Short mmCIF file of C-alpha atoms in Angstrom, two decimals:
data_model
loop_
_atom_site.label_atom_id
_atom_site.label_comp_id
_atom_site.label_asym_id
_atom_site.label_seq_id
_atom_site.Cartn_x
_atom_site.Cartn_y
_atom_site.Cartn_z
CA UNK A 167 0.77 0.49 11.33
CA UNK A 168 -1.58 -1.41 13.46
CA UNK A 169 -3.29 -4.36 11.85
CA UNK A 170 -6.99 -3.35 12.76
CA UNK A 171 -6.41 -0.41 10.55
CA UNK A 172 -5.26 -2.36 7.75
CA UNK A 173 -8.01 -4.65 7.61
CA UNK A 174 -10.64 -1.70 7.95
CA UNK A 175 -9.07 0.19 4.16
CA UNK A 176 -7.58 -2.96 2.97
CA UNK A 177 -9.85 -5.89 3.52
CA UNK A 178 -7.30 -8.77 3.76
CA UNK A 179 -3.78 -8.89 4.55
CA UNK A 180 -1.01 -12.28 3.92
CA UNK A 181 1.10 -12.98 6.81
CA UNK A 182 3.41 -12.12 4.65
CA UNK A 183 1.99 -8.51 4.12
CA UNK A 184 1.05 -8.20 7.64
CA UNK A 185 4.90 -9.10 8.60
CA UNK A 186 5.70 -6.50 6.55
CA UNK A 187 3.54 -3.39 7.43
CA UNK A 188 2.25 -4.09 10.96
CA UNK A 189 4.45 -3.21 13.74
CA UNK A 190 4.13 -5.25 16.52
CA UNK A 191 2.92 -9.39 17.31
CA UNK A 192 0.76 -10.51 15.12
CA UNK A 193 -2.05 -13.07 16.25
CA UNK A 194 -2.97 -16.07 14.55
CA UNK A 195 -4.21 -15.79 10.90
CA UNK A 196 -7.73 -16.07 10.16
CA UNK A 197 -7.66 -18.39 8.01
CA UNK A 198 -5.32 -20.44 5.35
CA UNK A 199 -6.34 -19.59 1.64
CA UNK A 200 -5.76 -22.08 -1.10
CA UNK A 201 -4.42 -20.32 -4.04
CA UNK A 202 -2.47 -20.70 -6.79
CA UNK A 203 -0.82 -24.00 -5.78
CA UNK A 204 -0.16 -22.01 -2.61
CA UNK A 205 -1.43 -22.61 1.26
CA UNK A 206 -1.59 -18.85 2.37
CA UNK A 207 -2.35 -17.31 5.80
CA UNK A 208 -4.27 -14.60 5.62
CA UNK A 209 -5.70 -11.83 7.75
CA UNK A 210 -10.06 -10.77 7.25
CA UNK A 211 -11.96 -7.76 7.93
CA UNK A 212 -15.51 -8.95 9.16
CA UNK A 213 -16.57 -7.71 4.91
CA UNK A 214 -14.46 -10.81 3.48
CA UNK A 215 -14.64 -13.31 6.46
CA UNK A 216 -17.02 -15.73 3.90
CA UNK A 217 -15.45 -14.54 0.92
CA UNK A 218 -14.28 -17.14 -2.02
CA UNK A 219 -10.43 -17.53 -1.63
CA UNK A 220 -9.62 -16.08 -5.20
CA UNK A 221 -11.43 -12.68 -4.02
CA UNK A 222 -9.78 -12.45 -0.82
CA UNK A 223 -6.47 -12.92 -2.17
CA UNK A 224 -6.96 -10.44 -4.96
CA UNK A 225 -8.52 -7.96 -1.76
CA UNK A 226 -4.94 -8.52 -0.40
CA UNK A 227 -2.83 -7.95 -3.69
CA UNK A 228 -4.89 -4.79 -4.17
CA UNK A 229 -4.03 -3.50 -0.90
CA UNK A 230 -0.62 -4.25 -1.17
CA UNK A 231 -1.26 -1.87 -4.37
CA UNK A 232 -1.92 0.53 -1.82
CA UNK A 233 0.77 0.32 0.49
CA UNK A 234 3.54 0.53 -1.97
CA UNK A 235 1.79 3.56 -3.71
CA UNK A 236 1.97 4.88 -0.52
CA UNK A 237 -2.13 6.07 -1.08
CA UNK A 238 -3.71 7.17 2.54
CA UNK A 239 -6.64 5.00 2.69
CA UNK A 240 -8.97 7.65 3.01
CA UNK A 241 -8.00 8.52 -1.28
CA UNK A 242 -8.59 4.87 -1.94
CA UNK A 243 -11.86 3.22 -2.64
CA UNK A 244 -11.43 -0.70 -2.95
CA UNK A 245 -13.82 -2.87 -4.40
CA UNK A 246 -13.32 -6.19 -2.77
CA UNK A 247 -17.00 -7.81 -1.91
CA UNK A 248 -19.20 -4.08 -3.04
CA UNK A 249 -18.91 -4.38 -6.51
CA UNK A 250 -21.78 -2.66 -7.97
CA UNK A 251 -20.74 -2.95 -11.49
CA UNK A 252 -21.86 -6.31 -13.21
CA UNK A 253 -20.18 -5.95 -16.61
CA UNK A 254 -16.41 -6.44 -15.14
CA UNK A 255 -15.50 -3.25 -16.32
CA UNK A 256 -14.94 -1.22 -12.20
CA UNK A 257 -11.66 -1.38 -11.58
CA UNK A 258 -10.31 -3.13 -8.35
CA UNK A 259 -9.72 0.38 -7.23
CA UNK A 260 -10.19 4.10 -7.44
CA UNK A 261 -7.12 6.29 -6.14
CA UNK A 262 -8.61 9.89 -5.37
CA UNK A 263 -5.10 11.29 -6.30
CA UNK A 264 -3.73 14.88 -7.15
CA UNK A 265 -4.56 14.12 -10.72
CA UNK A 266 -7.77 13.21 -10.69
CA UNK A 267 -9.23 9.81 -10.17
CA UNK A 268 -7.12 6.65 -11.32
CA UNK A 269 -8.44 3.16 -12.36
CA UNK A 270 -6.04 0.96 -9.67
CA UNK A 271 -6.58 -2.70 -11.89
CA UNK A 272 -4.86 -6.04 -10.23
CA UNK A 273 -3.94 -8.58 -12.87
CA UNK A 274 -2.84 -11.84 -11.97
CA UNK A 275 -2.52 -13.29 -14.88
CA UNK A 276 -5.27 -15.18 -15.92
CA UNK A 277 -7.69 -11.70 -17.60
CA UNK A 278 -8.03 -13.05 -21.38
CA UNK A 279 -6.77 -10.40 -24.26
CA UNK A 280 -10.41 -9.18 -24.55
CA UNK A 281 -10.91 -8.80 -20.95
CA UNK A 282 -7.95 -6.70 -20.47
CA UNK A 283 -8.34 -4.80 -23.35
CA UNK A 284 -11.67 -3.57 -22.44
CA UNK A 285 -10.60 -2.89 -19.05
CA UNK A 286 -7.65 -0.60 -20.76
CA UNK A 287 -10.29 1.16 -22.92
CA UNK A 288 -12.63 1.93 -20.28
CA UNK A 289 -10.22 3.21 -18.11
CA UNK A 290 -8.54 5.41 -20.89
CA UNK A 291 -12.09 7.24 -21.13
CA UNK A 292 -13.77 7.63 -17.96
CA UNK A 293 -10.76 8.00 -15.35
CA UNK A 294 -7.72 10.23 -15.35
CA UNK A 295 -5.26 7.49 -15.67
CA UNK A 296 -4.90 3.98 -14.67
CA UNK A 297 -2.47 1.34 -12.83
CA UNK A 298 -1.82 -2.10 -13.06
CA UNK A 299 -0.50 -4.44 -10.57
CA UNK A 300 0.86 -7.63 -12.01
CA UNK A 301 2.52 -10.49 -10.58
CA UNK A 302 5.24 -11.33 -13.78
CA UNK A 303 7.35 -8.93 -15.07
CA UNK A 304 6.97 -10.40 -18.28
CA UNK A 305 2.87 -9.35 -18.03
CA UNK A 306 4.36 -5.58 -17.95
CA UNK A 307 5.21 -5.89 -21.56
CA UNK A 308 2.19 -7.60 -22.26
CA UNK A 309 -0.30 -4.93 -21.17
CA UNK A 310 2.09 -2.25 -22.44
CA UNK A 311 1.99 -4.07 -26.11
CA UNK A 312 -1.86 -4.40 -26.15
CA UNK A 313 -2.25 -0.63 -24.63
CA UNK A 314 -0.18 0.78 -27.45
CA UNK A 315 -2.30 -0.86 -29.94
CA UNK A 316 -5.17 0.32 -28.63
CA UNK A 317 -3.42 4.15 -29.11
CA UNK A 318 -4.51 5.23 -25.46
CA UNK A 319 -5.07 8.80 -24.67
CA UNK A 320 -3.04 7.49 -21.29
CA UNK A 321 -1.25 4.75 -21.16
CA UNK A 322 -1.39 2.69 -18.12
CA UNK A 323 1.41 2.80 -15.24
CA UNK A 324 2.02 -0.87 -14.66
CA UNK A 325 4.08 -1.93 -11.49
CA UNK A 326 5.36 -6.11 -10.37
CA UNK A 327 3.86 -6.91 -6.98
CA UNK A 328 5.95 -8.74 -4.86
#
Protein backbone atom coordinates (compact mmCIF):
# COMPACT_ATOMS: atom_id res chain seq x y z
CA UNK A 1 0.00 0.00 0.00
CA UNK A 2 1.44 3.31 -0.81
CA UNK A 3 2.32 5.51 2.12
CA UNK A 4 0.35 8.71 0.94
CA UNK A 5 -2.70 6.62 1.35
CA UNK A 6 -1.91 5.60 4.71
CA UNK A 7 -1.34 8.87 6.07
CA UNK A 8 -4.64 10.28 4.38
CA UNK A 9 -7.14 7.29 6.66
CA UNK A 10 -4.55 6.77 9.22
CA UNK A 11 -2.95 9.99 10.30
CA UNK A 12 0.51 8.76 11.45
CA UNK A 13 2.44 5.80 10.72
CA UNK A 14 6.02 4.35 12.88
CA UNK A 15 8.75 3.38 10.67
CA UNK A 16 8.10 0.47 12.03
CA UNK A 17 4.41 0.35 10.72
CA UNK A 18 5.33 1.93 7.55
CA UNK A 19 8.11 -1.00 7.05
CA UNK A 20 5.48 -3.13 7.48
CA UNK A 21 2.50 -2.07 5.23
CA UNK A 22 4.07 0.19 2.58
CA UNK A 23 5.55 -1.44 -0.34
CA UNK A 24 8.26 0.24 -1.70
CA UNK A 25 11.36 2.98 -0.26
CA UNK A 26 10.35 4.80 2.26
CA UNK A 27 11.67 8.52 2.66
CA UNK A 28 12.89 10.00 5.67
CA UNK A 29 10.52 10.16 8.72
CA UNK A 30 8.92 13.26 9.61
CA UNK A 31 9.82 13.50 12.64
CA UNK A 32 11.26 11.47 15.89
CA UNK A 33 8.51 11.21 18.69
CA UNK A 34 9.50 10.90 22.29
CA UNK A 35 7.38 8.37 23.91
CA UNK A 36 7.28 6.08 26.41
CA UNK A 37 11.04 6.00 27.15
CA UNK A 38 11.16 5.46 23.38
CA UNK A 39 12.81 7.74 20.39
CA UNK A 40 10.27 6.82 17.55
CA UNK A 41 10.25 7.79 13.83
CA UNK A 42 7.21 8.53 12.68
CA UNK A 43 5.36 9.35 9.50
CA UNK A 44 2.45 12.80 9.53
CA UNK A 45 -0.42 13.61 7.49
CA UNK A 46 -0.46 17.54 7.14
CA UNK A 47 -3.76 17.04 10.22
CA UNK A 48 -1.06 15.89 12.95
CA UNK A 49 2.16 17.65 11.64
CA UNK A 50 1.92 20.04 15.14
CA UNK A 51 0.32 17.49 17.07
CA UNK A 52 1.56 16.65 20.88
CA UNK A 53 3.69 13.40 20.62
CA UNK A 54 1.30 11.30 22.94
CA UNK A 55 -1.63 12.01 20.27
CA UNK A 56 0.32 11.21 17.34
CA UNK A 57 1.50 8.06 18.64
CA UNK A 58 -1.90 6.95 19.81
CA UNK A 59 -3.10 8.25 15.85
CA UNK A 60 -0.53 5.54 14.84
CA UNK A 61 -1.55 2.65 17.33
CA UNK A 62 -5.12 3.28 16.22
CA UNK A 63 -4.32 2.82 12.72
CA UNK A 64 -2.41 -0.06 13.23
CA UNK A 65 -5.98 -1.08 14.81
CA UNK A 66 -7.01 -0.72 11.42
CA UNK A 67 -4.68 -2.54 9.45
CA UNK A 68 -4.76 -5.70 11.38
CA UNK A 69 -8.66 -5.61 11.42
CA UNK A 70 -8.21 -5.47 7.99
CA UNK A 71 -11.14 -2.32 8.00
CA UNK A 72 -11.08 -0.41 4.38
CA UNK A 73 -10.55 3.04 5.43
CA UNK A 74 -13.49 4.29 3.90
CA UNK A 75 -15.67 2.07 7.13
CA UNK A 76 -13.33 3.74 9.55
CA UNK A 77 -13.74 7.12 11.09
CA UNK A 78 -10.60 8.04 13.32
CA UNK A 79 -10.55 10.61 15.74
CA UNK A 80 -7.00 11.73 15.99
CA UNK A 81 -6.90 15.84 16.18
CA UNK A 82 -11.28 16.23 15.35
CA UNK A 83 -12.46 15.25 18.49
CA UNK A 84 -15.69 16.89 18.97
CA UNK A 85 -16.58 15.20 22.12
CA UNK A 86 -15.16 16.99 25.33
CA UNK A 87 -16.24 14.54 28.03
CA UNK A 88 -13.60 11.64 26.90
CA UNK A 89 -16.25 9.42 26.28
CA UNK A 90 -15.79 9.18 21.68
CA UNK A 91 -13.99 6.41 21.12
CA UNK A 92 -10.60 6.59 19.17
CA UNK A 93 -12.62 5.08 16.42
CA UNK A 94 -15.85 4.14 14.74
CA UNK A 95 -15.69 0.91 12.42
CA UNK A 96 -18.82 1.16 9.99
CA UNK A 97 -18.84 -2.73 9.98
CA UNK A 98 -21.47 -5.45 8.86
CA UNK A 99 -22.81 -5.27 12.35
CA UNK A 100 -23.44 -2.04 12.89
CA UNK A 101 -21.15 0.60 14.19
CA UNK A 102 -18.27 -0.47 16.72
CA UNK A 103 -16.54 1.71 19.41
CA UNK A 104 -12.59 0.97 18.12
CA UNK A 105 -10.92 2.22 21.89
CA UNK A 106 -6.81 2.24 22.08
CA UNK A 107 -5.60 1.68 25.62
CA UNK A 108 -2.15 2.04 26.44
CA UNK A 109 -2.17 1.57 29.68
CA UNK A 110 -2.31 4.48 31.61
CA UNK A 111 -6.83 5.04 31.39
CA UNK A 112 -7.59 4.92 35.34
CA UNK A 113 -10.42 2.15 36.46
CA UNK A 114 -13.06 4.94 36.21
CA UNK A 115 -11.98 6.13 32.92
CA UNK A 116 -12.15 2.81 31.35
CA UNK A 117 -15.10 1.81 32.90
CA UNK A 118 -17.08 4.60 31.61
CA UNK A 119 -15.66 4.21 28.30
CA UNK A 120 -16.97 0.32 28.53
CA UNK A 121 -20.44 1.57 29.59
CA UNK A 122 -20.87 4.04 27.00
CA UNK A 123 -19.89 1.94 24.41
CA UNK A 124 -22.14 -1.03 25.65
CA UNK A 125 -25.21 1.48 25.05
CA UNK A 126 -24.82 3.61 22.16
CA UNK A 127 -22.68 1.39 19.63
CA UNK A 128 -23.14 -2.15 18.42
CA UNK A 129 -20.07 -3.48 19.99
CA UNK A 130 -16.70 -2.32 20.88
CA UNK A 131 -12.78 -3.16 20.54
CA UNK A 132 -9.88 -2.58 22.45
CA UNK A 133 -6.38 -2.35 21.43
CA UNK A 134 -3.92 -2.79 24.24
CA UNK A 135 -0.32 -2.94 24.39
CA UNK A 136 0.08 -5.87 27.49
CA UNK A 137 -1.49 -8.94 27.33
CA UNK A 138 -1.92 -8.85 30.85
CA UNK A 139 -4.37 -5.44 30.24
CA UNK A 140 -6.69 -8.11 28.23
CA UNK A 141 -7.68 -9.63 31.48
CA UNK A 142 -7.92 -6.47 33.03
CA UNK A 143 -10.61 -4.90 30.83
CA UNK A 144 -12.26 -8.31 30.50
CA UNK A 145 -12.50 -8.44 34.59
CA UNK A 146 -13.90 -4.86 34.91
CA UNK A 147 -16.36 -5.48 31.72
CA UNK A 148 -17.85 -8.53 33.38
CA UNK A 149 -18.56 -6.63 36.42
CA UNK A 150 -20.13 -4.13 34.79
CA UNK A 151 -22.62 -7.18 33.21
CA UNK A 152 -22.31 -5.70 29.56
CA UNK A 153 -25.01 -6.27 27.09
CA UNK A 154 -21.62 -6.83 24.77
CA UNK A 155 -18.64 -7.46 25.97
CA UNK A 156 -15.72 -5.87 24.40
CA UNK A 157 -13.34 -7.76 21.76
CA UNK A 158 -9.93 -6.87 23.09
CA UNK A 159 -6.81 -7.60 20.82
CA UNK A 160 -2.47 -7.01 21.92
CA UNK A 161 -0.98 -4.57 19.44
CA UNK A 162 2.29 -5.29 18.46
Amino acid sequence: MALADLLKSDGALTLNQARRWVSGALPEPDRVLHVYGLEVPVFLSPELADADDGLVMHAAMVGEMRRILEVPATAWRAANATRTDHTGLEPDAVWNSKRGRIAVEFDAGRYPRDRVTAKLKHYDLAYDGQIWGVLRPARIGYVQRLARELGLKRPPTITVEP
